[in-house]
Coordinates of C-alpha atoms in Angstrom, one line a residue:
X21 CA 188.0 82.0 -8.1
X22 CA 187.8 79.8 -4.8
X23 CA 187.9 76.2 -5.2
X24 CA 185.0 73.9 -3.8
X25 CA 186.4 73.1 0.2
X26 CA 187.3 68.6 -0.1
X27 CA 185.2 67.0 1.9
X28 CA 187.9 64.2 2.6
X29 CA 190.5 65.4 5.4
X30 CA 193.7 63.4 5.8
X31 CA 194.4 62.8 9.5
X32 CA 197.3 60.1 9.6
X33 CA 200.5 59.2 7.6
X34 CA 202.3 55.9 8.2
X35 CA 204.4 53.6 7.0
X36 CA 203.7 49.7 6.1
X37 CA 206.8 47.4 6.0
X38 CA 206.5 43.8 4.7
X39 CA 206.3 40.7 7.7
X40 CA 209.1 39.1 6.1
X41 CA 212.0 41.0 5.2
X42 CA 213.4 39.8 2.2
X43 CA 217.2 39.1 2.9
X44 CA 219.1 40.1 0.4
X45 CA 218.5 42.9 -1.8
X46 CA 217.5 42.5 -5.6
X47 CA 217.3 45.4 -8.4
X48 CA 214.3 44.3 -10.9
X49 CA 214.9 45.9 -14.2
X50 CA 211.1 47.3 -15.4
X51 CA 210.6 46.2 -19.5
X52 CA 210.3 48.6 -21.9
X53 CA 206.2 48.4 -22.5
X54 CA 206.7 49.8 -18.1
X55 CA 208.8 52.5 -19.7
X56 CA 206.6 53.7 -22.5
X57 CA 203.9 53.8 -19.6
X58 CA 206.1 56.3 -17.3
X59 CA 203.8 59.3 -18.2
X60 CA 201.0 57.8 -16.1
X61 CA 199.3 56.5 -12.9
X62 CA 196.9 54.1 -11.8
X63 CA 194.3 55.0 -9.2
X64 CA 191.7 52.6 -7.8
X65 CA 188.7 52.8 -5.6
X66 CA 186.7 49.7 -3.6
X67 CA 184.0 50.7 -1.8
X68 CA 182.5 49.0 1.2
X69 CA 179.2 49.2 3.0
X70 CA 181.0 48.1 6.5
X71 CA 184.4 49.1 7.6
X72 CA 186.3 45.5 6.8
X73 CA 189.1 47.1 9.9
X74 CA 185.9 47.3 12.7
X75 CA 187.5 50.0 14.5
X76 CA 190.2 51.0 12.1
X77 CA 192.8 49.6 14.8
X78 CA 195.9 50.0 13.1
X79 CA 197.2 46.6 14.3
X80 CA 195.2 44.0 12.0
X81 CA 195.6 46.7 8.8
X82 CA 199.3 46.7 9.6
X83 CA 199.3 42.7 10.1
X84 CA 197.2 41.8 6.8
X85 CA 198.7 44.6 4.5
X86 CA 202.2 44.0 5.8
X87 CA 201.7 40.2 5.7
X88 CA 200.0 40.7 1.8
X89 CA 203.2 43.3 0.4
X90 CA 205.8 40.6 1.8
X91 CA 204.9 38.8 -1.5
X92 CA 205.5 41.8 -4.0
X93 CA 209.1 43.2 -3.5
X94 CA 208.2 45.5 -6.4
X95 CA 205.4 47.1 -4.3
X96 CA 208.0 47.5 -1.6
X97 CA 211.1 49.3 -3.0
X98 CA 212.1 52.1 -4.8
X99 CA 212.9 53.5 -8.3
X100 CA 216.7 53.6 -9.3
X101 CA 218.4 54.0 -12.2
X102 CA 220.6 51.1 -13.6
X103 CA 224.0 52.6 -15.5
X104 CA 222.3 52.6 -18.4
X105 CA 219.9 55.3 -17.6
X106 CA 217.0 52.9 -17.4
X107 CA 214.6 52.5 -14.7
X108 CA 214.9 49.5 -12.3
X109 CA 212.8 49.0 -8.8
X110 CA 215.2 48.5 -6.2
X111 CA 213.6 45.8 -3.7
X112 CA 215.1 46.6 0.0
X113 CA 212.0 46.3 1.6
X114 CA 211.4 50.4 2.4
X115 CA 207.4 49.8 2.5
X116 CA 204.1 51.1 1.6
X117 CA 202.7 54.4 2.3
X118 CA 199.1 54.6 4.0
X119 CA 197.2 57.4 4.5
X120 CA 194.0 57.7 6.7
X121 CA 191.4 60.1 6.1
X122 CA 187.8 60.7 6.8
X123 CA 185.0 61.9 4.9
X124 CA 182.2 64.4 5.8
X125 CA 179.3 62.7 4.1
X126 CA 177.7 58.6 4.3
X127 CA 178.8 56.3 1.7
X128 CA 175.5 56.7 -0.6
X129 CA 175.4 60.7 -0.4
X130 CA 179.2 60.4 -1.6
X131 CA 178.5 58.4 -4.4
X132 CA 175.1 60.1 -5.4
X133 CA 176.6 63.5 -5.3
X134 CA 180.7 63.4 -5.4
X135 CA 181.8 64.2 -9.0
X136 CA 184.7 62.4 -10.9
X137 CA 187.2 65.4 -9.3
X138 CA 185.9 65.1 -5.9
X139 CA 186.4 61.3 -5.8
X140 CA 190.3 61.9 -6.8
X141 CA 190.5 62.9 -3.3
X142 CA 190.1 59.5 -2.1
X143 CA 193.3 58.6 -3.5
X144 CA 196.6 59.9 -4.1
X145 CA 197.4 61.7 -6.9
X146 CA 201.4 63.1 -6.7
X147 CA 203.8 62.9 -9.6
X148 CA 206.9 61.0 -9.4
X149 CA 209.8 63.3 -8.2
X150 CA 213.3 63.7 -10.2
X151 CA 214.8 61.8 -7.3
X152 CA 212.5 59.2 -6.4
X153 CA 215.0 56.7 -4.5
X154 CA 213.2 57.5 -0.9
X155 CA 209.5 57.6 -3.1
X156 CA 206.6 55.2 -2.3
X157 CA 205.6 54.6 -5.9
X158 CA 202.4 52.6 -4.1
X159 CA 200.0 54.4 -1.8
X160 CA 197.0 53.1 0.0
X161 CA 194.4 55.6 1.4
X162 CA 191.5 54.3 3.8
X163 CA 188.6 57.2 4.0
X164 CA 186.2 56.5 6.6
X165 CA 182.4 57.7 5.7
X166 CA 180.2 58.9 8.4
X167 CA 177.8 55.8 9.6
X168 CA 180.3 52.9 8.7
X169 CA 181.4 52.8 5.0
X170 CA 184.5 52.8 3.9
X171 CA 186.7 53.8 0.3
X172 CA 190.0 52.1 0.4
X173 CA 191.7 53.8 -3.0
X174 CA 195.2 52.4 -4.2
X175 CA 197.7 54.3 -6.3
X176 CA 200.8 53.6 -8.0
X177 CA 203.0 54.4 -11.3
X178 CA 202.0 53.3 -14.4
X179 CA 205.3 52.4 -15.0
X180 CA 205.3 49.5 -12.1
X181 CA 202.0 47.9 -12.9
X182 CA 198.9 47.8 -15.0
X183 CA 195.0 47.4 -13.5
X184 CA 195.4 43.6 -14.0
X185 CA 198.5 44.3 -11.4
X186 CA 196.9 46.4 -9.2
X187 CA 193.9 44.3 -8.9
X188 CA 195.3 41.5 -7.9
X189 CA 197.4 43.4 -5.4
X190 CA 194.6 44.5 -4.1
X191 CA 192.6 41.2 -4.1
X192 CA 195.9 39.7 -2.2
X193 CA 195.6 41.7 0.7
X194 CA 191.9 41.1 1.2
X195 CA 192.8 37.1 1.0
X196 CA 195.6 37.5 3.6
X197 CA 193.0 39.8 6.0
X198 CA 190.9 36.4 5.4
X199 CA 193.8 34.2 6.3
X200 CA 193.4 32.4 3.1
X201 CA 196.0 31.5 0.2
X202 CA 196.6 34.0 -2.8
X203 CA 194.4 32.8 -5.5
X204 CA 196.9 34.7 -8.2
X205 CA 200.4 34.9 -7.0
X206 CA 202.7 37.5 -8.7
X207 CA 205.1 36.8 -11.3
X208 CA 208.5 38.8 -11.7
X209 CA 210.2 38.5 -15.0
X210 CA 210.4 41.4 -17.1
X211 CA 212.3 39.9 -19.4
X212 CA 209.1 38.0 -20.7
X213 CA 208.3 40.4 -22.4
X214 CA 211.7 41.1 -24.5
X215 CA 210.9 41.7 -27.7
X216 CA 211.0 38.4 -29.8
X217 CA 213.0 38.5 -33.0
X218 CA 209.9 37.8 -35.9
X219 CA 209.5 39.2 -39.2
X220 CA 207.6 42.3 -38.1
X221 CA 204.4 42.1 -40.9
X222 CA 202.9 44.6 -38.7
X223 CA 204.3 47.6 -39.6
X224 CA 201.5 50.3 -39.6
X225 CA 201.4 49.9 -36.1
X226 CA 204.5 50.8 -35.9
X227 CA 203.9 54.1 -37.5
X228 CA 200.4 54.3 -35.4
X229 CA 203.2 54.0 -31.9
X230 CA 205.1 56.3 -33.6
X231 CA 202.9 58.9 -34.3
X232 CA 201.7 58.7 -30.9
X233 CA 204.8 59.0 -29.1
X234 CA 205.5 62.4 -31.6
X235 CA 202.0 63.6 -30.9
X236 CA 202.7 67.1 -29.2
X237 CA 199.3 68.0 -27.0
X238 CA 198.1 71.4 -26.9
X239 CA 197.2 73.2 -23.9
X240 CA 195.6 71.2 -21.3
X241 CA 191.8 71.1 -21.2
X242 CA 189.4 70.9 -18.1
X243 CA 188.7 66.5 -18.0
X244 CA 185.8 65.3 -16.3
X245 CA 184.5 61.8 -15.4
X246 CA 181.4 60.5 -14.8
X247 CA 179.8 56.7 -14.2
X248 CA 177.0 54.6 -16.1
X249 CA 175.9 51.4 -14.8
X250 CA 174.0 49.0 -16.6
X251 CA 172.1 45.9 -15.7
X252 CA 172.7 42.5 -17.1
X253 CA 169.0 42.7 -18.7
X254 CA 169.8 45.7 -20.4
X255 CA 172.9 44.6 -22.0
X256 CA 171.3 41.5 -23.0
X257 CA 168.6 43.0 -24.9
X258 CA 171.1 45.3 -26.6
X259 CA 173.1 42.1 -27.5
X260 CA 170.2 40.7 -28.9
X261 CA 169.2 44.0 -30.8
X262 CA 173.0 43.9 -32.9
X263 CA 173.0 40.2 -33.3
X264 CA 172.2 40.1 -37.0
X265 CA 175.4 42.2 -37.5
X266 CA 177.6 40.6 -34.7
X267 CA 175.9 37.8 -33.2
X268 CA 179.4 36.5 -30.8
X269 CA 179.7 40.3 -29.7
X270 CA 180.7 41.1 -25.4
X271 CA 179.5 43.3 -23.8
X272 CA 182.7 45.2 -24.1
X273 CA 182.9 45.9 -27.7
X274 CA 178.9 46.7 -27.5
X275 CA 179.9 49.8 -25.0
X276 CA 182.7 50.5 -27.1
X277 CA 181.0 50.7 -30.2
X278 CA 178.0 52.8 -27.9
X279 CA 180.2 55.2 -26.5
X280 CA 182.5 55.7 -29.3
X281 CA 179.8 56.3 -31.8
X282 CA 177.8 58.8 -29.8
X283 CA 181.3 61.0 -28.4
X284 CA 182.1 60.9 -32.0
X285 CA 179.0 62.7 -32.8
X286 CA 179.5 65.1 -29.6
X287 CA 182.7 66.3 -31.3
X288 CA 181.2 66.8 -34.6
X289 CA 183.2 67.1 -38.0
X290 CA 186.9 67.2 -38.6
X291 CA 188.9 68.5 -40.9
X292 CA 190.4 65.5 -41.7
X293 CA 187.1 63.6 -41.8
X294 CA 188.0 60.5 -39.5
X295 CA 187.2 59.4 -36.2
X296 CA 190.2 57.1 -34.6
X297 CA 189.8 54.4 -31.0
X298 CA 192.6 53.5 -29.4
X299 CA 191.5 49.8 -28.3
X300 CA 193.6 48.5 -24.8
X301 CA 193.3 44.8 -24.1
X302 CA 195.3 42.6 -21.5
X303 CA 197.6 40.6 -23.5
X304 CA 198.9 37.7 -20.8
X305 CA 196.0 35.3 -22.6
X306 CA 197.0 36.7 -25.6
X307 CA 200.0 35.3 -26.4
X308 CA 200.6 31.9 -27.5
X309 CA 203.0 30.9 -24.5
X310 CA 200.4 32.7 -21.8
X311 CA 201.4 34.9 -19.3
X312 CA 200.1 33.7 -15.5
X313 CA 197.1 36.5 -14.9
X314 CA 199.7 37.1 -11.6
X315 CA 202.3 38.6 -13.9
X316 CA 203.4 41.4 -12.2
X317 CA 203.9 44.6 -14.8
X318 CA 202.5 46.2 -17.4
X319 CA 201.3 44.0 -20.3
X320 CA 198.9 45.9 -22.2
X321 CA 198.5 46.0 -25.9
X322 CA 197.1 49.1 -27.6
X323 CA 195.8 49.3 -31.2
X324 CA 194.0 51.2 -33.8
X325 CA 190.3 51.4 -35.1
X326 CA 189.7 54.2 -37.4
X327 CA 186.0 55.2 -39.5
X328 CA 185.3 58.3 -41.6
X329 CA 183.6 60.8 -40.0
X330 CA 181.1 61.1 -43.2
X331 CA 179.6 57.4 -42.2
X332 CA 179.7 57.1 -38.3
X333 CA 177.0 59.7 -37.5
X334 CA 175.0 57.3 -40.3
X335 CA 175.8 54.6 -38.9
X336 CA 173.8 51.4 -37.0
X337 CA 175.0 50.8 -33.9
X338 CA 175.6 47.5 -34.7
X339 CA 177.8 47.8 -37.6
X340 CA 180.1 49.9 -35.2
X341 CA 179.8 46.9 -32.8
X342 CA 180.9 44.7 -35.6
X343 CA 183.9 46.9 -36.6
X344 CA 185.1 46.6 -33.1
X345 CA 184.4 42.5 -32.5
X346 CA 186.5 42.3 -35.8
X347 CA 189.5 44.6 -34.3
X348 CA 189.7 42.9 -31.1
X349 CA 189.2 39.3 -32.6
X350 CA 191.9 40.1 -35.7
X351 CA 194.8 40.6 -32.2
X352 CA 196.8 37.9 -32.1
X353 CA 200.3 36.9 -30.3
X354 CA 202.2 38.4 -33.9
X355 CA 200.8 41.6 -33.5
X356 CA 201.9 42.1 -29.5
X357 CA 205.1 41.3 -30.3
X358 CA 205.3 43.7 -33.3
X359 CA 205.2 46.4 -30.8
X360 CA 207.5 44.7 -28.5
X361 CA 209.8 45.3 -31.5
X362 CA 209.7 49.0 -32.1
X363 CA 210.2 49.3 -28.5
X364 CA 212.8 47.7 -28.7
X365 CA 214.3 49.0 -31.4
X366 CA 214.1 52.9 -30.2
X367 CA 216.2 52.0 -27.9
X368 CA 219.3 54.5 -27.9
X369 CA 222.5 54.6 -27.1
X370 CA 223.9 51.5 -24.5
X371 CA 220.2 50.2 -24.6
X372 CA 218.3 53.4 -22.9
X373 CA 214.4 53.0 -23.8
X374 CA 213.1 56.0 -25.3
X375 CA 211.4 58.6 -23.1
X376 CA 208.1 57.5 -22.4
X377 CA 205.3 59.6 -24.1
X378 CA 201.3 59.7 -23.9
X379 CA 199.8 55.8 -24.2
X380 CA 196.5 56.7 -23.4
X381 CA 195.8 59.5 -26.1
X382 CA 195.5 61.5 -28.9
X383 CA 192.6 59.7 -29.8
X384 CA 189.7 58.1 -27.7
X385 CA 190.8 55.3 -26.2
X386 CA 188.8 52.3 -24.7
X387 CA 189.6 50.0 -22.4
X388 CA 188.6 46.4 -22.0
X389 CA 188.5 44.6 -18.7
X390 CA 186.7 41.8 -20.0
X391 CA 189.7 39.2 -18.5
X392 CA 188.6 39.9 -15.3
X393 CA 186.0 37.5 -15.5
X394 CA 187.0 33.9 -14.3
X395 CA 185.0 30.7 -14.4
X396 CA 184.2 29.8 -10.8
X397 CA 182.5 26.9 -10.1
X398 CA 179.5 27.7 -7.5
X399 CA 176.8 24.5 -6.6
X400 CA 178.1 22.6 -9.2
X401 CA 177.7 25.0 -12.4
X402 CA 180.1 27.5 -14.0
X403 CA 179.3 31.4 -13.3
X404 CA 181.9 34.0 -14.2
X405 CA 183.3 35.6 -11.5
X406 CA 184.9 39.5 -11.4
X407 CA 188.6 39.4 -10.3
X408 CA 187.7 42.9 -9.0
X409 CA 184.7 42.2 -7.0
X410 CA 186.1 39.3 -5.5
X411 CA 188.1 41.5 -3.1
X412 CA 186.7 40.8 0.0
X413 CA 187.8 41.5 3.5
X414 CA 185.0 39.6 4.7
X415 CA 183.7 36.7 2.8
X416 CA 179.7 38.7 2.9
X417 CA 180.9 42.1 2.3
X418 CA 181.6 42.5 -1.2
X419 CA 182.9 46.1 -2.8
X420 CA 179.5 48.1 -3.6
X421 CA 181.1 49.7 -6.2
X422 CA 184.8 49.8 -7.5
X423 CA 186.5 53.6 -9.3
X424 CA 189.3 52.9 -12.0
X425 CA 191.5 55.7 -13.6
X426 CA 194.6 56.4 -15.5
X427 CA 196.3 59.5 -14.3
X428 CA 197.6 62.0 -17.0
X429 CA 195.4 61.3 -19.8
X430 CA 195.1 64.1 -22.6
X431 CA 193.7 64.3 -25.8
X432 CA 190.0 63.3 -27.0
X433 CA 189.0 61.1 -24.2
X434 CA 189.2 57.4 -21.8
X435 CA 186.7 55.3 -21.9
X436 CA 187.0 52.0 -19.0
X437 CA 184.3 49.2 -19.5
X438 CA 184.7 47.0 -16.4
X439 CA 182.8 44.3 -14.5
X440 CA 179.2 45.5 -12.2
X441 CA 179.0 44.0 -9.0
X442 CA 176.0 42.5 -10.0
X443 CA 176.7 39.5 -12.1
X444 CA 176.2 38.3 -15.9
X445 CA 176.1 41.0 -18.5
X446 CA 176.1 43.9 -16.1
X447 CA 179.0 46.3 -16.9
X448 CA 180.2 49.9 -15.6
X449 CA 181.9 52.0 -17.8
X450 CA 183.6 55.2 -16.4
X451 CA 184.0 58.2 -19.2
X452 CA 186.6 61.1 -19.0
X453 CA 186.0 63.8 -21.4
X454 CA 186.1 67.2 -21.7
X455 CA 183.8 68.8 -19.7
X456 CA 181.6 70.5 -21.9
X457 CA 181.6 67.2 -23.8
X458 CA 180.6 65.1 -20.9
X459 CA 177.8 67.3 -19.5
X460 CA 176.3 66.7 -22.7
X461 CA 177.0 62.7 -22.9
X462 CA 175.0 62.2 -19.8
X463 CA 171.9 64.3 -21.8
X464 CA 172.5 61.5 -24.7
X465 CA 169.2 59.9 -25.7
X466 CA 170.8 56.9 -27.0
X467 CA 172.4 55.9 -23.7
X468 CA 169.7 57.2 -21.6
X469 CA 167.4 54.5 -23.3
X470 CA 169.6 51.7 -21.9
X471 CA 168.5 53.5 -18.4
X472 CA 172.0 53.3 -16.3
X473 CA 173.0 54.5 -12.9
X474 CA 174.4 57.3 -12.7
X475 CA 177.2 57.7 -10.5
X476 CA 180.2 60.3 -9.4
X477 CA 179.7 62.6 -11.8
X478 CA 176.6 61.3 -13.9
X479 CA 173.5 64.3 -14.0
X480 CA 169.9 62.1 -13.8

């Protein structure tokens, strides 16, 4: 069977060095929530209308990108082992791969007619080798559309940073293109995140990490992706519509309780009768000594929502919404560091983390970008602004759209409900299922109703 010829050709490899070589050379040992995520990559995409490089000179993308990376010596070096077999980023300054492509279609063809596949093209997908000491574990791509636009995708290893990380990477290089400071500088410590020595009261999520990390997935099956959009009016009426059951719900555990209730009914019965969510929150607010958003790392917390199959195809949508206000609101600092714990203590011998196994997965999993929204104060009144949209090479020229995935994922499903570009309520949610299962989510009455765009993958 021939495969589908990529619209996206790769034209140009090089090299990005930081502007100010860090002197001496430091080994950063990665945590052990980094090592449990070592099965996985990050990939983003931020889409412009204009090309924020004019003429894609290479020297002012060298200059800002070089002068951005000088602040993240993670970013910069390479994967080593320490001696006692756990991973470590050694900082020596070796750079950041870029890779320059072009693509045979505009910017609003591409995003009308590329599929979830097509756009992993943009960005670059490549396992970690065995030996990864000469390895760019972060690569930037710049595709160049025909009449102007531009896709500037970002990749990296799970095990070196989380979205919140990546963002904010990303965001830091559009603020040096800008010549302006870095609203969120990185923080280096890993060893905030060393497990704290508390009664653990928390120990069924302990068996729920467990379980996952003996979960042994069967043959892979064909994932696709696809994009809903939807508008701050619409959400807002759907708030409205579940307040008598949840009247303080977001619009994140609205979707969540939206997409997890119809997918549940895509898959039909089980033997065992329940349906399970894997909830994924940012945790840096969490705790009660707060993490700077700038933390620099993985510091996600993952936990458990589980209904019988019997009642959720019965179900209101708003008693599903509740269920998953109540999850979210019931994490507190206790429960983080619970899981801090088991890490910690699977650790074998001389202190080696376990081997890192499937986060995202077996069952559905959803997660919440909801911290991405920051008060801002604009003519004298608070609006919450998206960390993610606020990446801007050029203060007028905002990201039309922005692509997140998680590389690797198995198992029932992702779900990502992230900030629109257009402000308030508006949220985008990006669904990878099977793809039998997601040709018939975008056919679903229920979420048609709510009218979204339909993007990279989405039917209409």
């Amino acid at each position: 069977m021939s495969s589908k010829k990529s619209r996206v050709s790769v034209h140009s490899k090089l090299t990005v060095v930081p502007s100010k070589p860090s002197g001496s050379v430091k080994t950063n040992p990665l945590s052990s929530l980094d090592h449990a995520m070592g099965l996985h990559s990050l990939h983003m995409v931020f889409y412009y209308k204009k090309n924020p490089f004019g003429s894609f000179e290479l020297d002012p993308l060298r200059e800002s990108l070089s002068g951005a990376i000088s602040l993240y010596p993670n970013v910069t070096g390479r994967l080593t082992r320490l001696e006692n077999g756990n991973w470590a980023v050694k900082c020596h300054d070796a750079g950041v791969r870029v890779i320059r492509a072009e693509v045979s279609a505009t910017l609003d063809e591409w995003l009308r007619s590329a599929d979830g596949s097509e756009e992993r093209d943009l960005t670059v997908w490549e396992d970690m080798p065995q030996e990864p000491k000469t390895w760019s574990p972060f690569r930037v791509q710049i595709n160049d559309f025909e009449g102007g636009g531009v896709a500037i995708g970002l990749s990296c290893s799970h095990m070196l940073a989380d979205l919140t990380s990546a963002t904010l990477l990303f965001k830091s290089w559009t603020e040096v293109s800008r010549r302006k400071p870095i609203e969120h500088p990185p923080f280096f410590n890993s060893l905030a995140l060393h497990g704290q020595l508390v009664p653990n009261k928390h120990t069924q999520l302990g068996k729920y990490y467990a379980t996952k990390s003996e979960e042994q997935f069967q043959a892979s099956v064909k994932m696709a992706t696809a994009t809903f959009k939807f508008s701050n009016s619409v959400i807002k009426q759907c708030l409205y519509e579940v307040n008598q059951n949840c009247p303080n719900a977001t619009p994140f555990e609205l979707l969540a309780g939206l997409f997890w209730s119809r997918i549940t009914r895509l898959k039909g019965p089980k033997s065992y009768n329940t349906h399970s969510l894997s909830i994924c929150i940012d945790s840096r607010r969490l705790l009660q000594d707060p993490l700077p958003i700038g933390y620099f790392g993985n510091a996600l917390h993952f936990s458990q929502l589980s209904l019988k199959g019997e009642d959720i195809g019965h179900c209101e949508l708003g008693y599903v919404v509740e269920l998953v206000h109540n999850r979210v609101l019931g994490i507190k600092d206790e429960e983080f560091w619970s899981v801090m714990n088991w890490f910690e203590s699977q650790k074998g011998e001389g202190g080696k983390f376990a081997p890192p196994f499937k986060m995202y997965g077996p069952e559905l999993t959803c997660i919440s970008l909801e911290h991405m929204l920051v008060p801002s104060k604009v003519a004298g009144s608070i609006n919450m602004t998206s960390l993610i949209y606020a990446a801007t090479f050029d203060k007028e020229e905002k990201p039309v759209h922005v692509s997140c995935h998680v590389g690797n994922v198995e198992g029932e499903g992702l779900i990502v409900v992230m900030p629109s570009m257009e402000e308030g309520l508006a949220r985008t949610v990006l669904v990878t299922l099977p793809e039998k299962e997601l040709a018939e989510l975008c056919e679903d009455q229920a979420i048609l109703r709510l009218e979204p765009t339909m993007l990279l993958g989405g039917k209409r």
